[in-house]
Amino acid sequence: MIYLDSNATTPLDPRVLAAMLPWFSEKFGNAASRPHRFGAEARDAVDAARAEAARVIGADPEEIVWTSGATESDNLALKGVAAAAEGRKHLVTVATEHRAVLDPCERLEGSGFQLSVLGVARDGSLRLDQLERVITDRTLLVSVMHANNETGVLHPLEDIGKLCRAKGAYFHTDATQSYGKEPIDVTSAGIDLLSASAHKFCGPKGVGLLYIRKRGPRVRCEQLLHGGGQERGYRSGTLNVPGIVGFGAAAAICMKERGEEQRRIRDLRDRLERALRSGLDGVETNGTPERRLAGTTNLAFEGIDADELMAQLPELALSSSAACTSARMQPSYVLGAMGHSDERIRGSLRMSIGRFTTEEEISTAALALTGEIRRQRNTPRS
Ligand SMILES: *Cc1c(COP(=O)(O)O)cnc(C)c1O
């Protein structure tokens, strides 16, 4: 099996697992239990992870709220800010956002908020002049992801942050795909809220964070979970200590190694694209080839059905654009928003490369894909 689906999830780095293990067994304390050593050591471990997690985005550790993953972080950012709103009743987002952003936005629209969903250009990029026009002094929050999960296309955080600041709107970014991979500085980019999830950068599943700006401005955000008042009241519930330790360990590895790692991953991605393009005609890139994540490629193969292709290549773990929202099985709305035809979307495959992908795997995958695509093109469809 060759795993080329790192944007869906990544394997746990063995070093992260090693850091987590004691927190499943002898170190079982509740980080909120103050008086004894069990609680104190858990709290210290959570605080150390919080400091590591904050460092990745240039935040203060006190601005980090632990969650169960990016879906919860996105929900907390959008619904929490909406619940605390006084006066402003307008939300802005983009058609290519993850469902964890679009669905809460649509729910809020149903409960009295005005929602603007911006389109994108054919290369997946956001039209900043459109964004500027749609933000008004009634806009509460603008939510634009950093990197798109299907195409890897990166949006310019600093430019978006400036437009939000100028109108006094909060800026939330779903940075789940870029956190730990691309440089992010919440202050220079004017970010007020940011979502991330450990399992996208070789950490464990079920743990994420929401960065909530504390000053300049202080973000007003209501909790979704009421209870013990953990996480400064933003998120009640006993902390997932092993998961949080894993998040911190995974973040620390990214900070230490990402320069070299991202270069290596980009090189593998470029090799894969070169091999497929030189072996095949009718290959188009979905999304701008310039400003995108190092490990992501989304290619359209003319005359091919990506699901059929994947069925014939069970040894490759890939993602067709329909599988991305597999609970729904419909052609990718992300590629649709970029103006691509259903035919092109059906022939599109996302391949995402990660820490453990090898050069040999890339050559093997390219060879298998080229062979199978040639075969399917030579076989008339029944
Ligand atoms: C994976 C992903 C999510 C969901 O993250 P979970 O931690 O699995 O809930 C949200 N947004 C983006 C952009 C993602 O890639």
CSV table of C-alpha atoms and ligand atoms in Angstrom, one decimal:
chain,number,residue,atom,x,y,z
A,1,MET,CA,0.0,0.0,0.0
A,2,ILE,CA,1.2,3.5,-0.9
A,3,TYR,CA,-0.4,6.3,1.2
A,4,LEU,CA,-1.0,9.5,-0.8
A,5,ASP,CA,-3.8,10.9,1.2
A,6,SER,CA,-2.1,13.0,3.9
A,7,ASN,CA,-4.6,15.8,3.6
A,8,ALA,CA,-7.3,13.5,4.9
A,9,THR,CA,-5.1,12.4,7.8
A,10,THR,CA,-1.5,11.5,8.6
A,11,PRO,CA,0.0,8.6,10.5
A,12,LEU,CA,1.2,9.3,14.0
A,13,ASP,CA,4.9,10.0,14.2
A,14,PRO,CA,6.5,7.3,16.4
A,15,ARG,CA,8.2,10.1,18.4
A,16,VAL,CA,4.8,11.6,19.1
A,17,LEU,CA,3.4,8.3,20.2
A,18,ALA,CA,6.4,7.8,22.6
A,19,ALA,CA,5.7,11.2,24.2
A,20,MET,CA,2.0,10.4,24.6
A,21,LEU,CA,2.3,6.9,26.1
A,22,PRO,CA,3.0,7.7,29.8
A,23,TRP,CA,0.0,9.9,29.8
A,24,PHE,CA,-2.2,6.9,29.1
A,25,SER,CA,-0.9,4.9,31.9
A,26,GLU,CA,1.0,6.0,35.1
A,27,LYS,CA,0.5,9.7,34.5
A,28,PHE,CA,-3.3,9.7,34.5
A,29,GLY,CA,-4.0,12.9,36.5
A,30,ASN,CA,-6.7,15.4,35.7
A,31,ALA,CA,-5.1,18.7,34.6
A,32,ALA,CA,-7.8,20.5,36.6
A,33,SER,CA,-7.1,18.7,39.9
A,34,ARG,CA,-5.0,21.3,41.6
A,35,PRO,CA,-4.0,20.1,45.1
A,36,HIS,CA,-2.0,16.9,44.2
A,37,ARG,CA,1.0,15.9,42.2
A,38,PHE,CA,-1.1,13.9,39.7
A,39,GLY,CA,-3.0,17.0,38.7
A,40,ALA,CA,0.1,19.2,38.8
A,41,GLU,CA,2.2,17.1,36.4
A,42,ALA,CA,-0.7,16.8,34.0
A,43,ARG,CA,-1.2,20.6,34.1
A,44,ASP,CA,2.5,21.2,33.5
A,45,ALA,CA,2.5,18.9,30.5
A,46,VAL,CA,-0.6,20.7,29.1
A,47,ASP,CA,1.0,24.0,29.6
A,48,ALA,CA,4.2,22.9,27.9
A,49,ALA,CA,2.2,21.7,24.9
A,50,ARG,CA,0.3,25.0,24.9
A,51,ALA,CA,3.5,26.9,24.7
A,52,GLU,CA,4.7,24.8,21.8
A,53,ALA,CA,1.4,25.1,20.0
A,54,ALA,CA,1.3,28.9,20.4
A,55,ARG,CA,4.9,29.3,19.1
A,56,VAL,CA,3.9,27.8,15.7
A,57,ILE,CA,1.7,30.8,15.0
A,58,GLY,CA,3.4,33.5,17.1
A,59,ALA,CA,0.6,33.5,19.7
A,60,ASP,CA,0.6,33.9,23.5
A,61,PRO,CA,0.0,30.5,25.2
A,62,GLU,CA,-3.0,32.0,27.0
A,63,GLU,CA,-4.7,32.5,23.6
A,64,ILE,CA,-4.9,28.8,22.8
A,65,VAL,CA,-8.1,26.8,23.6
A,66,TRP,CA,-7.8,23.0,23.3
A,67,THR,CA,-10.6,21.3,21.4
A,68,SER,CA,-11.5,17.9,19.9
A,69,GLY,CA,-10.3,18.9,16.4
A,70,ALA,CA,-10.7,21.5,13.7
A,71,THR,CA,-14.4,20.8,13.2
A,72,GLU,CA,-15.1,21.8,16.8
A,73,SER,CA,-12.6,24.8,16.5
A,74,ASP,CA,-14.4,26.1,13.4
A,75,ASN,CA,-17.8,25.7,15.1
A,76,LEU,CA,-16.6,27.4,18.3
A,77,ALA,CA,-15.1,30.3,16.3
A,78,LEU,CA,-18.2,30.9,14.2
A,79,LYS,CA,-21.0,30.1,16.6
A,80,GLY,CA,-19.2,31.5,19.6
A,81,VAL,CA,-18.4,34.9,18.0
A,82,ALA,CA,-22.0,35.0,16.6
A,83,ALA,CA,-23.5,34.3,20.0
A,84,ALA,CA,-21.4,37.2,21.6
A,85,ALA,CA,-22.2,39.6,18.8
A,86,GLU,CA,-23.8,43.0,19.6
A,87,GLY,CA,-25.1,44.8,16.5
A,88,ARG,CA,-23.0,43.3,13.7
A,89,LYS,CA,-25.0,40.6,11.9
A,90,HIS,CA,-23.0,39.9,8.7
A,91,LEU,CA,-20.7,37.0,8.0
A,92,VAL,CA,-18.4,36.5,5.1
A,93,THR,CA,-16.9,33.3,3.9
A,94,VAL,CA,-15.8,31.6,0.6
A,95,ALA,CA,-17.4,28.8,-1.5
A,96,THR,CA,-14.3,26.6,-1.3
A,97,GLU,CA,-14.2,26.4,2.6
A,98,HIS,CA,-14.3,23.1,4.4
A,99,ARG,CA,-17.8,21.9,5.4
A,100,ALA,CA,-16.9,22.6,9.1
A,101,VAL,CA,-17.0,26.3,8.2
A,102,LEU,CA,-19.7,26.4,5.6
A,103,ASP,CA,-22.3,24.4,7.6
A,104,PRO,CA,-22.1,26.5,10.7
A,105,CYS,CA,-22.3,29.6,8.5
A,106,GLU,CA,-25.4,28.3,6.9
A,107,ARG,CA,-26.9,27.5,10.3
A,108,LEU,CA,-26.2,31.0,11.4
A,109,GLU,CA,-27.8,32.4,8.3
A,110,GLY,CA,-30.9,30.4,9.3
A,111,SER,CA,-30.9,32.1,12.7
A,112,GLY,CA,-30.9,35.7,11.5
A,113,PHE,CA,-27.3,36.4,10.3
A,114,GLN,CA,-26.7,37.8,6.8
A,115,LEU,CA,-24.2,35.5,5.0
A,116,SER,CA,-22.0,36.4,2.0
A,117,VAL,CA,-20.3,33.4,0.3
A,118,LEU,CA,-17.6,34.6,-2.1
A,119,GLY,CA,-16.7,32.8,-5.3
A,120,VAL,CA,-13.1,32.1,-6.4
A,121,ALA,CA,-11.2,32.4,-9.7
A,122,ARG,CA,-10.6,29.4,-11.9
A,123,ASP,CA,-7.2,28.9,-10.2
A,124,GLY,CA,-8.9,28.7,-6.8
A,125,SER,CA,-7.7,32.2,-5.7
A,126,LEU,CA,-9.8,34.7,-3.9
A,127,ARG,CA,-10.6,38.0,-5.6
A,128,LEU,CA,-9.4,40.5,-3.0
A,129,ASP,CA,-11.3,43.4,-4.6
A,130,GLN,CA,-14.5,41.4,-4.2
A,131,LEU,CA,-13.7,40.7,-0.6
A,132,GLU,CA,-13.0,44.4,0.1
A,133,ARG,CA,-16.3,45.4,-1.5
A,134,VAL,CA,-18.4,42.9,0.5
A,135,ILE,CA,-17.0,43.7,4.0
A,136,THR,CA,-18.9,46.6,5.6
A,137,ASP,CA,-19.0,48.2,9.1
A,138,ARG,CA,-21.9,45.7,9.8
A,139,THR,CA,-19.6,42.7,9.1
A,140,LEU,CA,-18.9,40.7,12.3
A,141,LEU,CA,-16.5,38.1,11.0
A,142,VAL,CA,-14.7,37.0,7.9
A,143,SER,CA,-13.7,33.3,7.6
A,144,VAL,CA,-11.2,32.4,5.0
A,145,MET,CA,-9.1,29.2,5.2
A,146,HIS,CA,-5.3,29.4,4.8
A,147,ALA,CA,-4.8,26.3,2.6
A,148,ASN,CA,-7.5,24.5,0.7
A,149,ASN,CA,-7.7,20.8,1.6
A,150,GLU,CA,-8.5,19.7,-1.9
A,151,THR,CA,-6.2,21.8,-4.1
A,152,GLY,CA,-3.6,23.1,-1.6
A,153,VAL,CA,-4.2,26.6,-2.8
A,154,LEU,CA,-3.0,29.2,-0.2
A,155,HIS,CA,-4.9,32.4,0.5
A,156,PRO,CA,-3.0,35.6,1.3
A,157,LEU,CA,-3.6,35.9,5.1
A,158,GLU,CA,-1.9,39.3,5.5
A,159,ASP,CA,-4.0,41.0,2.7
A,160,ILE,CA,-7.2,39.5,4.1
A,161,GLY,CA,-6.3,40.5,7.7
A,162,LYS,CA,-5.7,44.1,6.5
A,163,LEU,CA,-9.1,44.3,4.9
A,164,CYS,CA,-10.8,43.0,8.0
A,165,ARG,CA,-9.0,45.4,10.3
A,166,ALA,CA,-10.0,48.3,8.2
A,167,LYS,CA,-13.6,47.6,8.8
A,168,GLY,CA,-13.4,46.3,12.3
A,169,ALA,CA,-14.5,42.7,11.4
A,170,TYR,CA,-12.9,39.7,13.1
A,171,PHE,CA,-10.8,37.5,10.9
A,172,HIS,CA,-11.0,33.7,11.4
A,173,THR,CA,-8.8,31.3,9.4
A,174,ASP,CA,-9.1,27.6,9.2
A,175,ALA,CA,-5.4,26.8,9.0
A,176,THR,CA,-5.9,23.0,9.5
A,177,GLN,CA,-3.9,22.2,6.4
A,178,SER,CA,-1.1,24.7,6.8
A,179,TYR,CA,-0.4,24.8,10.6
A,180,GLY,CA,3.1,23.5,11.2
A,181,LYS,CA,3.9,23.5,7.5
A,182,GLU,CA,3.6,27.1,6.3
A,183,PRO,CA,4.9,30.1,8.3
A,184,ILE,CA,1.9,31.8,10.1
A,185,ASP,CA,2.1,34.8,12.4
A,186,VAL,CA,-1.2,35.8,13.9
A,187,THR,CA,-0.1,39.3,14.7
A,188,SER,CA,1.4,40.3,11.3
A,189,ALA,CA,-1.4,38.6,9.5
A,190,GLY,CA,-4.1,40.3,11.7
A,191,ILE,CA,-5.7,36.9,12.5
A,192,ASP,CA,-8.2,37.0,15.4
A,193,LEU,CA,-9.2,33.3,15.4
A,194,LEU,CA,-7.4,30.3,14.0
A,195,SER,CA,-8.3,26.6,13.8
A,196,ALA,CA,-5.8,23.6,13.7
A,197,SER,CA,-5.9,19.9,14.2
A,198,ALA,CA,-3.1,17.5,15.3
A,199,HIS,CA,-3.9,14.6,13.0
A,200,LYS,CA,-3.1,16.7,9.9
A,201,PHE,CA,0.6,17.0,11.0
A,202,CYS,CA,1.5,13.6,12.3
A,203,GLY,CA,-0.2,14.1,15.7
A,204,PRO,CA,-3.1,12.1,17.1
A,205,LYS,CA,-6.8,12.3,16.0
A,206,GLY,CA,-9.3,14.0,18.2
A,207,VAL,CA,-7.3,17.0,19.4
A,208,GLY,CA,-7.2,20.5,18.0
A,209,LEU,CA,-7.0,24.1,19.0
A,210,LEU,CA,-8.7,27.4,18.5
A,211,TYR,CA,-6.5,30.5,18.8
A,212,ILE,CA,-8.6,33.3,20.2
A,213,ARG,CA,-7.0,36.8,20.2
A,214,LYS,CA,-6.8,38.3,23.7
A,215,ARG,CA,-5.8,41.9,23.0
A,216,GLY,CA,-5.8,44.3,20.1
A,217,PRO,CA,-8.7,43.5,19.8
A,218,ARG,CA,-10.0,41.2,22.5
A,219,VAL,CA,-12.2,38.7,20.7
A,220,ARG,CA,-15.7,38.3,22.2
A,221,CYS,CA,-16.6,34.6,21.9
A,222,GLU,CA,-19.2,32.6,23.8
A,223,GLN,CA,-18.6,29.0,24.8
A,224,LEU,CA,-20.5,26.1,23.2
A,225,LEU,CA,-19.9,23.6,26.0
A,226,HIS,CA,-20.9,24.7,29.5
A,227,GLY,CA,-19.7,22.9,32.6
A,228,GLY,CA,-16.5,22.9,34.6
A,229,GLY,CA,-15.2,26.1,33.0
A,230,GLN,CA,-11.9,24.7,31.7
A,231,GLU,CA,-9.9,26.6,29.1
A,232,ARG,CA,-10.8,30.0,30.6
A,233,GLY,CA,-14.4,29.2,30.2
A,234,TYR,CA,-14.2,28.8,26.4
A,235,ARG,CA,-14.4,25.0,26.5
A,236,SER,CA,-15.6,23.0,29.5
A,237,GLY,CA,-14.6,19.4,29.8
A,238,THR,CA,-11.7,17.4,31.3
A,239,LEU,CA,-8.7,17.9,29.1
A,240,ASN,CA,-7.5,15.1,26.8
A,241,VAL,CA,-4.0,15.1,28.3
A,242,PRO,CA,-2.4,12.4,26.1
A,243,GLY,CA,-3.8,14.1,23.0
A,244,ILE,CA,-2.7,17.5,24.0
A,245,VAL,CA,0.8,16.2,24.8
A,246,GLY,CA,0.7,14.6,21.3
A,247,PHE,CA,-0.3,17.9,19.7
A,248,GLY,CA,2.6,19.7,21.4
A,249,ALA,CA,5.1,17.0,20.5
A,250,ALA,CA,3.9,17.0,16.9
A,251,ALA,CA,4.1,20.8,16.7
A,252,ALA,CA,7.6,20.9,18.1
A,253,ILE,CA,8.8,18.4,15.5
A,254,CYS,CA,7.3,20.5,12.7
A,255,MET,CA,9.0,23.6,14.0
A,256,LYS,CA,12.3,21.9,14.2
A,257,GLU,CA,12.1,20.1,10.9
A,258,ARG,CA,9.7,21.9,8.6
A,259,GLY,CA,12.3,23.8,6.5
A,260,GLU,CA,14.0,20.7,5.3
A,261,GLU,CA,10.8,18.6,5.4
A,262,GLN,CA,8.8,20.9,3.2
A,263,ARG,CA,11.6,21.1,0.7
A,264,ARG,CA,11.7,17.3,0.5
A,265,ILE,CA,7.9,17.0,0.2
A,266,ARG,CA,7.7,19.7,-2.5
A,267,ASP,CA,10.4,17.9,-4.5
A,268,LEU,CA,8.5,14.6,-4.3
A,269,ARG,CA,5.3,16.4,-5.4
A,270,ASP,CA,7.0,18.0,-8.3
A,271,ARG,CA,8.5,14.6,-9.3
A,272,LEU,CA,5.1,13.0,-9.2
A,273,GLU,CA,3.6,15.8,-11.4
A,274,ARG,CA,6.5,15.6,-13.9
A,275,ALA,CA,6.2,11.9,-14.2
A,276,LEU,CA,2.5,12.0,-14.8
A,277,ARG,CA,2.7,14.8,-17.3
A,278,SER,CA,5.6,13.3,-19.2
A,279,GLY,CA,3.8,9.9,-19.4
A,280,LEU,CA,0.4,11.2,-20.3
A,281,ASP,CA,-1.5,13.7,-22.4
A,282,GLY,CA,-4.5,15.6,-21.1
A,283,VAL,CA,-3.3,16.3,-17.6
A,284,GLU,CA,-4.4,19.6,-16.0
A,285,THR,CA,-3.7,21.0,-12.6
A,286,ASN,CA,-6.6,22.1,-10.5
A,287,GLY,CA,-5.7,25.2,-8.6
A,288,THR,CA,-2.8,27.6,-9.1
A,289,PRO,CA,0.5,25.7,-9.3
A,290,GLU,CA,2.4,28.6,-7.6
A,291,ARG,CA,0.8,29.5,-4.3
A,292,ARG,CA,-0.1,26.1,-2.8
A,293,LEU,CA,0.9,23.6,-0.1
A,294,ALA,CA,4.2,21.7,-0.8
A,295,GLY,CA,2.6,18.3,-0.6
A,296,THR,CA,-0.6,18.7,-2.5
A,297,THR,CA,-1.4,18.1,-6.1
A,298,ASN,CA,-4.9,17.9,-7.6
A,299,LEU,CA,-4.8,16.8,-11.3
A,300,ALA,CA,-7.6,16.3,-13.8
A,301,PHE,CA,-7.1,13.4,-16.3
A,302,GLU,CA,-9.0,13.9,-19.5
A,303,GLY,CA,-11.5,11.1,-20.2
A,304,ILE,CA,-11.0,9.3,-16.9
A,305,ASP,CA,-13.3,8.5,-14.1
A,306,ALA,CA,-11.3,8.9,-10.9
A,307,ASP,CA,-13.4,6.5,-8.8
A,308,GLU,CA,-13.0,3.8,-11.4
A,309,LEU,CA,-9.2,4.6,-11.5
A,310,MET,CA,-9.0,4.2,-7.7
A,311,ALA,CA,-11.0,1.0,-7.8
A,312,GLN,CA,-8.5,-0.5,-10.3
A,313,LEU,CA,-5.5,0.6,-8.2
A,314,PRO,CA,-6.3,-0.6,-4.7
A,315,GLU,CA,-2.7,-0.5,-3.7
A,316,LEU,CA,-2.8,3.3,-3.9
A,317,ALA,CA,-4.5,5.4,-1.2
A,318,LEU,CA,-5.7,8.5,-3.1
A,319,SER,CA,-8.7,10.8,-3.0
A,320,SER,CA,-11.2,11.4,-5.7
A,321,SER,CA,-12.9,14.7,-5.5
A,322,ALA,CA,-16.2,13.0,-4.7
A,323,ALA,CA,-14.6,11.1,-1.8
A,324,CYS,CA,-13.6,14.3,0.0
A,325,THR,CA,-17.2,14.7,1.1
A,326,SER,CA,-17.8,11.0,1.0
A,327,ALA,CA,-20.7,11.1,3.4
A,328,ARG,CA,-22.5,12.9,0.6
A,329,MET,CA,-21.0,11.4,-2.6
A,330,GLN,CA,-21.4,14.4,-4.9
A,331,PRO,CA,-18.9,16.0,-7.3
A,332,SER,CA,-16.5,18.2,-5.4
A,333,TYR,CA,-18.1,21.6,-4.6
A,334,VAL,CA,-14.6,23.0,-4.3
A,335,LEU,CA,-13.7,22.2,-8.0
A,336,GLY,CA,-17.2,23.2,-8.9
A,337,ALA,CA,-16.8,26.7,-7.4
A,338,MET,CA,-13.6,27.0,-9.5
A,339,GLY,CA,-15.8,26.7,-12.5
A,340,HIS,CA,-14.8,23.2,-13.6
A,341,SER,CA,-17.2,20.9,-15.4
A,342,ASP,CA,-18.7,17.8,-13.8
A,343,GLU,CA,-16.7,15.8,-16.5
A,344,ARG,CA,-13.4,17.4,-15.4
A,345,ILE,CA,-14.3,17.0,-11.7
A,346,ARG,CA,-15.0,13.3,-12.3
A,347,GLY,CA,-11.5,12.9,-13.7
A,348,SER,CA,-9.8,14.7,-10.9
A,349,LEU,CA,-7.6,13.1,-8.3
A,350,ARG,CA,-6.0,14.6,-5.2
A,351,MET,CA,-2.6,13.2,-4.2
A,352,SER,CA,-1.2,14.5,-0.9
A,353,ILE,CA,2.3,13.7,0.3
A,354,GLY,CA,3.5,13.6,3.8
A,355,ARG,CA,6.5,13.0,6.2
A,356,PHE,CA,6.7,9.3,5.5
A,357,THR,CA,6.3,9.3,1.7
A,358,THR,CA,9.4,7.9,0.0
A,359,GLU,CA,10.9,8.6,-3.4
A,360,GLU,CA,10.4,5.0,-4.4
A,361,GLU,CA,6.7,5.2,-3.5
A,362,ILE,CA,6.3,8.2,-5.8
A,363,SER,CA,7.9,6.4,-8.7
A,364,THR,CA,5.8,3.3,-8.1
A,365,ALA,CA,2.6,5.4,-7.9
A,366,ALA,CA,3.4,7.4,-11.0
A,367,LEU,CA,4.1,4.2,-13.0
A,368,ALA,CA,0.9,2.5,-11.8
A,369,LEU,CA,-1.3,5.6,-12.5
A,370,THR,CA,0.2,6.1,-15.9
A,371,GLY,CA,-0.3,2.5,-16.9
A,372,GLU,CA,-3.9,2.3,-15.6
A,373,ILE,CA,-4.9,5.7,-17.2
A,374,ARG,CA,-3.5,4.6,-20.6
A,375,ARG,CA,-5.3,1.3,-20.3
A,376,GLN,CA,-8.6,3.0,-19.4
A,377,ARG,CA,-8.3,5.5,-22.3
A,378,ASN,CA,-7.7,2.6,-24.7
A,379,THR,CA,-10.8,0.7,-23.4
A,380,PRO,CA,-14.0,2.1,-24.9
A,381,ARG,CA,-16.5,2.7,-22.1
A,382,SER,CA,-19.4,0.3,-22.2
B,1,LIG,C1,-9.4,18.0,8.1
B,1,LIG,C2,-9.9,19.4,8.1
B,1,LIG,C3,-10.9,19.8,9.0
B,1,LIG,C4,-11.5,18.9,10.0
B,1,LIG,O1,-10.6,18.6,11.0
B,1,LIG,P1,-11.0,17.5,12.1
B,1,LIG,O2,-9.9,17.7,13.1
B,1,LIG,O3,-10.9,16.2,11.5
B,1,LIG,O4,-12.3,17.9,12.7
B,1,LIG,C5,-11.3,21.1,8.9
B,1,LIG,N1,-10.9,22.0,8.0
B,1,LIG,C6,-9.9,21.6,7.1
B,1,LIG,C7,-9.4,22.6,6.1
B,1,LIG,C8,-9.4,20.3,7.1
B,1,LIG,O5,-8.5,19.9,6.2
